[in-house]
mmCIF file of C-alpha atoms in Angstrom:
data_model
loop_
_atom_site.group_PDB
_atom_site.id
_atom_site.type_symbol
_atom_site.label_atom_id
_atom_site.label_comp_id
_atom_site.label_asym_id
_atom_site.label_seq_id
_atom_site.Cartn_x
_atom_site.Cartn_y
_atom_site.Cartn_z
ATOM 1 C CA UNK A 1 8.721 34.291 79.198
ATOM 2 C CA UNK A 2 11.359 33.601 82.052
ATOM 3 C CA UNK A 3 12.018 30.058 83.023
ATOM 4 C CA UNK A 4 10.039 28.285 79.960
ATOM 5 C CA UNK A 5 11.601 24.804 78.733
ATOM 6 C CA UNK A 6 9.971 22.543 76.540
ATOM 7 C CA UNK A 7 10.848 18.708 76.643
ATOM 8 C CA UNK A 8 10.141 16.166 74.183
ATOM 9 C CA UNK A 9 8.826 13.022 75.808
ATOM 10 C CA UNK A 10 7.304 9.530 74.779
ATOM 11 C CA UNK A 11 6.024 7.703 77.711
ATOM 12 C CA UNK A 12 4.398 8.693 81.370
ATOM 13 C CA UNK A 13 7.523 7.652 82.844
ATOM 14 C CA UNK A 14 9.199 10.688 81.105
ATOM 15 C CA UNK A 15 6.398 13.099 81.512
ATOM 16 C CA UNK A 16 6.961 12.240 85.462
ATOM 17 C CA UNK A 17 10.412 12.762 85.542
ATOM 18 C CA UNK A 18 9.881 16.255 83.430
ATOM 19 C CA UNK A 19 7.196 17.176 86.121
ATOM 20 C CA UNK A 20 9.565 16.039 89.459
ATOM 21 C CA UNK A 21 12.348 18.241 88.139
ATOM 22 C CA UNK A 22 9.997 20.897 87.355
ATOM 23 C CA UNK A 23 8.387 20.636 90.542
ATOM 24 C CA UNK A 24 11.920 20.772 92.159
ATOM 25 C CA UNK A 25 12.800 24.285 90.717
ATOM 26 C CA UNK A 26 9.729 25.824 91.805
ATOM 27 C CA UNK A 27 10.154 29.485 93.748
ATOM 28 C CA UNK A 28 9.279 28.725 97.438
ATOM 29 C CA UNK A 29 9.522 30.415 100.394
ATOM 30 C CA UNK A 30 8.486 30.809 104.306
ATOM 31 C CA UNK A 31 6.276 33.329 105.751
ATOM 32 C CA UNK A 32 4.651 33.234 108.491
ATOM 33 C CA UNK A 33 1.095 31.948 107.590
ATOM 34 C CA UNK A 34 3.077 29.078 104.854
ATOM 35 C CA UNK A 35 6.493 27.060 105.342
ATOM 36 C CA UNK A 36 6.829 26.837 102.075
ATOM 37 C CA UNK A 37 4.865 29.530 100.208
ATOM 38 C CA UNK A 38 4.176 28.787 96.574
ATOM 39 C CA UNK A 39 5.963 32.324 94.976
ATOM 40 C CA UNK A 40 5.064 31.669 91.509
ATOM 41 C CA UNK A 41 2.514 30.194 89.421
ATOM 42 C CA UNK A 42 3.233 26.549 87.999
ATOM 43 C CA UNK A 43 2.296 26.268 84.620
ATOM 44 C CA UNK A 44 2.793 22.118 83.060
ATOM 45 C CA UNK A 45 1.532 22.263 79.261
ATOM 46 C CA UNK A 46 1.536 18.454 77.714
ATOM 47 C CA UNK A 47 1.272 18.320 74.129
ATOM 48 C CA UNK A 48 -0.486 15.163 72.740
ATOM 49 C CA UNK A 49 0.522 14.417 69.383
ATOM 50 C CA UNK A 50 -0.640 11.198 66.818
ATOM 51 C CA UNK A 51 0.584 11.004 63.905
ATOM 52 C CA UNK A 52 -0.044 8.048 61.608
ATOM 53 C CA UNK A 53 0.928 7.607 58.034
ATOM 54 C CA UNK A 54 -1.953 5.605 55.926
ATOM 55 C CA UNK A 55 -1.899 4.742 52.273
ATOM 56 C CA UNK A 56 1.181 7.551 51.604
ATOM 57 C CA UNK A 57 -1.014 10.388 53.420
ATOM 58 C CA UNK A 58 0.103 11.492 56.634
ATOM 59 C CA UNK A 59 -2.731 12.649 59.251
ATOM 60 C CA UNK A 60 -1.648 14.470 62.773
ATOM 61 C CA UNK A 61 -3.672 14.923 66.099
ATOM 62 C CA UNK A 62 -3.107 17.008 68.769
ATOM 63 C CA UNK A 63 -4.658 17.623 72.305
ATOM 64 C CA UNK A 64 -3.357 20.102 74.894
ATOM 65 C CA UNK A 65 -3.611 19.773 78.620
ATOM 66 C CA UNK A 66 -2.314 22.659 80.450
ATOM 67 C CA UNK A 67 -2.127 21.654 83.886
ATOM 68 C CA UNK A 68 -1.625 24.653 86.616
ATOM 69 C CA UNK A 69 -0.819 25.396 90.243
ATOM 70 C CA UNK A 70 -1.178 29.153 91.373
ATOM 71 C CA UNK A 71 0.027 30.338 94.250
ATOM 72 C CA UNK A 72 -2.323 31.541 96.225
ATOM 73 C CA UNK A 73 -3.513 35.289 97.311
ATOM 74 C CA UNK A 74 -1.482 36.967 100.144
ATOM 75 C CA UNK A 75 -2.071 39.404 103.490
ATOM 76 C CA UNK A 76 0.897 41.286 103.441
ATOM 77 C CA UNK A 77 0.029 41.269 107.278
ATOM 78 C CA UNK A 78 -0.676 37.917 108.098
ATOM 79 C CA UNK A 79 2.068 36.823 105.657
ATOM 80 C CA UNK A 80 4.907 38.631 107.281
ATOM 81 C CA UNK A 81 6.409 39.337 104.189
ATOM 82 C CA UNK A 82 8.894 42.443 103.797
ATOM 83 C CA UNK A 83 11.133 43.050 101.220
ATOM 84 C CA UNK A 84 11.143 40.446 98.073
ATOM 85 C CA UNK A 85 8.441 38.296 99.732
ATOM 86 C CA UNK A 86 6.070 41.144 99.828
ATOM 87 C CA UNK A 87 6.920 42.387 96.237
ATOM 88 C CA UNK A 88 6.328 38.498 95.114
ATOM 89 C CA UNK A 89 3.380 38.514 97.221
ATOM 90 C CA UNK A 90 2.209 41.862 95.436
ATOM 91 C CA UNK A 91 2.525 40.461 92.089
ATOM 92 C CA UNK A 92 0.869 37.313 92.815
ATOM 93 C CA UNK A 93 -2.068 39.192 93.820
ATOM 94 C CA UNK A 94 -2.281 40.837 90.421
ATOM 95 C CA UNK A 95 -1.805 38.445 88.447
ATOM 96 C CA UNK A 96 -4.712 36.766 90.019
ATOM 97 C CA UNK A 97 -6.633 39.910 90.229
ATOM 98 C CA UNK A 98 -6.005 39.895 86.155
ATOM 99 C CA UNK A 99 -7.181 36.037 86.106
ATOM 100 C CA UNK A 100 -10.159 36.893 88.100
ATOM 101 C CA UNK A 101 -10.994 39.803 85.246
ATOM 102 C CA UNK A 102 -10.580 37.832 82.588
ATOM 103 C CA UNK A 103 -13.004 35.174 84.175
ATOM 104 C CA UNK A 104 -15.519 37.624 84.645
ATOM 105 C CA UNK A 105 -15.303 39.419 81.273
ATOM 106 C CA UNK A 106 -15.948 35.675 80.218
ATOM 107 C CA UNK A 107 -19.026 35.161 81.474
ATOM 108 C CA UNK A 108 -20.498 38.314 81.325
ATOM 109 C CA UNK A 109 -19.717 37.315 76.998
ATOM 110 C CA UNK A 110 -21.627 34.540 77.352
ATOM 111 C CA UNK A 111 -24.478 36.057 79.420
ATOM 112 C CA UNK A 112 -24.989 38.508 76.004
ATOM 113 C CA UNK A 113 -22.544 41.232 76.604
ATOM 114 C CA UNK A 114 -20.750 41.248 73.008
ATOM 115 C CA UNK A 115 -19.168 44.565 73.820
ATOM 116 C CA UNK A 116 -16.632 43.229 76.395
ATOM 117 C CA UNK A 117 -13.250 42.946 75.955
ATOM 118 C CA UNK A 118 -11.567 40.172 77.304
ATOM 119 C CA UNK A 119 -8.256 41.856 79.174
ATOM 120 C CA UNK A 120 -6.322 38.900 78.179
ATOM 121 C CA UNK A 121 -3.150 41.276 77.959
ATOM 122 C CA UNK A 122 -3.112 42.413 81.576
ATOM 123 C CA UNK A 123 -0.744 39.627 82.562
ATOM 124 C CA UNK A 124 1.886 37.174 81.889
ATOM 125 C CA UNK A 125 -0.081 34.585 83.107
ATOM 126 C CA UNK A 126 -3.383 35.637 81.382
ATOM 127 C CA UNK A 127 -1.465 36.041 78.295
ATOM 128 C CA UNK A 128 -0.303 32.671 78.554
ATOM 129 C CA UNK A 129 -3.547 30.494 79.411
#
């Protein structure tokens, strides 16, 4: 997917400075309801890995956190947004329409429902998470 980097770090100090230049290449914008209008989603994924060698065997842990920041839904109207702000606007919407589906289609699995499909395709972001 567009705009992915990994980073290998090894202390919180790094992870910080990963995260601040991340954080500085986010899409913003203005309209007229936000100064500065998340116009993507923010996905951080830290990988956690231990590995320790013991008695010429070597074991390896790993924990994910995936830590995100989604813009938020849109009014085209009380947004102002023409042009590329409304088309951003338009796909952030679906994308969290798509989120919002796959939520549901969650629960209703663990309510009983073992014929739902989980719509995990339907977006980029779904995909991802």
């Amino acid at each position: 997917m567009d705009g992915l980097s990994k980073h290998a770090v090894s202390s919180f100090d790094e992870i910080e400075k990963v995260m601040a230049c991340g954080e500085s290449h986010r899409s913003k914008g203005a309209t007229l309801m936000n100064a500065e209008s998340s116009r993507a989603h923010t996905v951080i994924q830290i990988e956690f890995r231990s590995i320790i060698k013991f008695q010429g065997k070597i074991s390896q842990k790993l924990s994910v956190i995936n830590l995100i920041d989604l813009a938020g839904s849109e009014k085209a109207g009380q947004s102002g947004a023409t042009g590329d702000r409304l088309k951003e606007g338009c796909e952030i919407n679906k994308s969290l329409s798509c989120l919002g589906d796959v939520i549901k289609a969650l629960v209703d699995k663990q309510n009983g429902n073992k014929t739902v499909v989980v719509p995990y395709r339907n977006s980029n972001l779904t995909r991802m998470l």
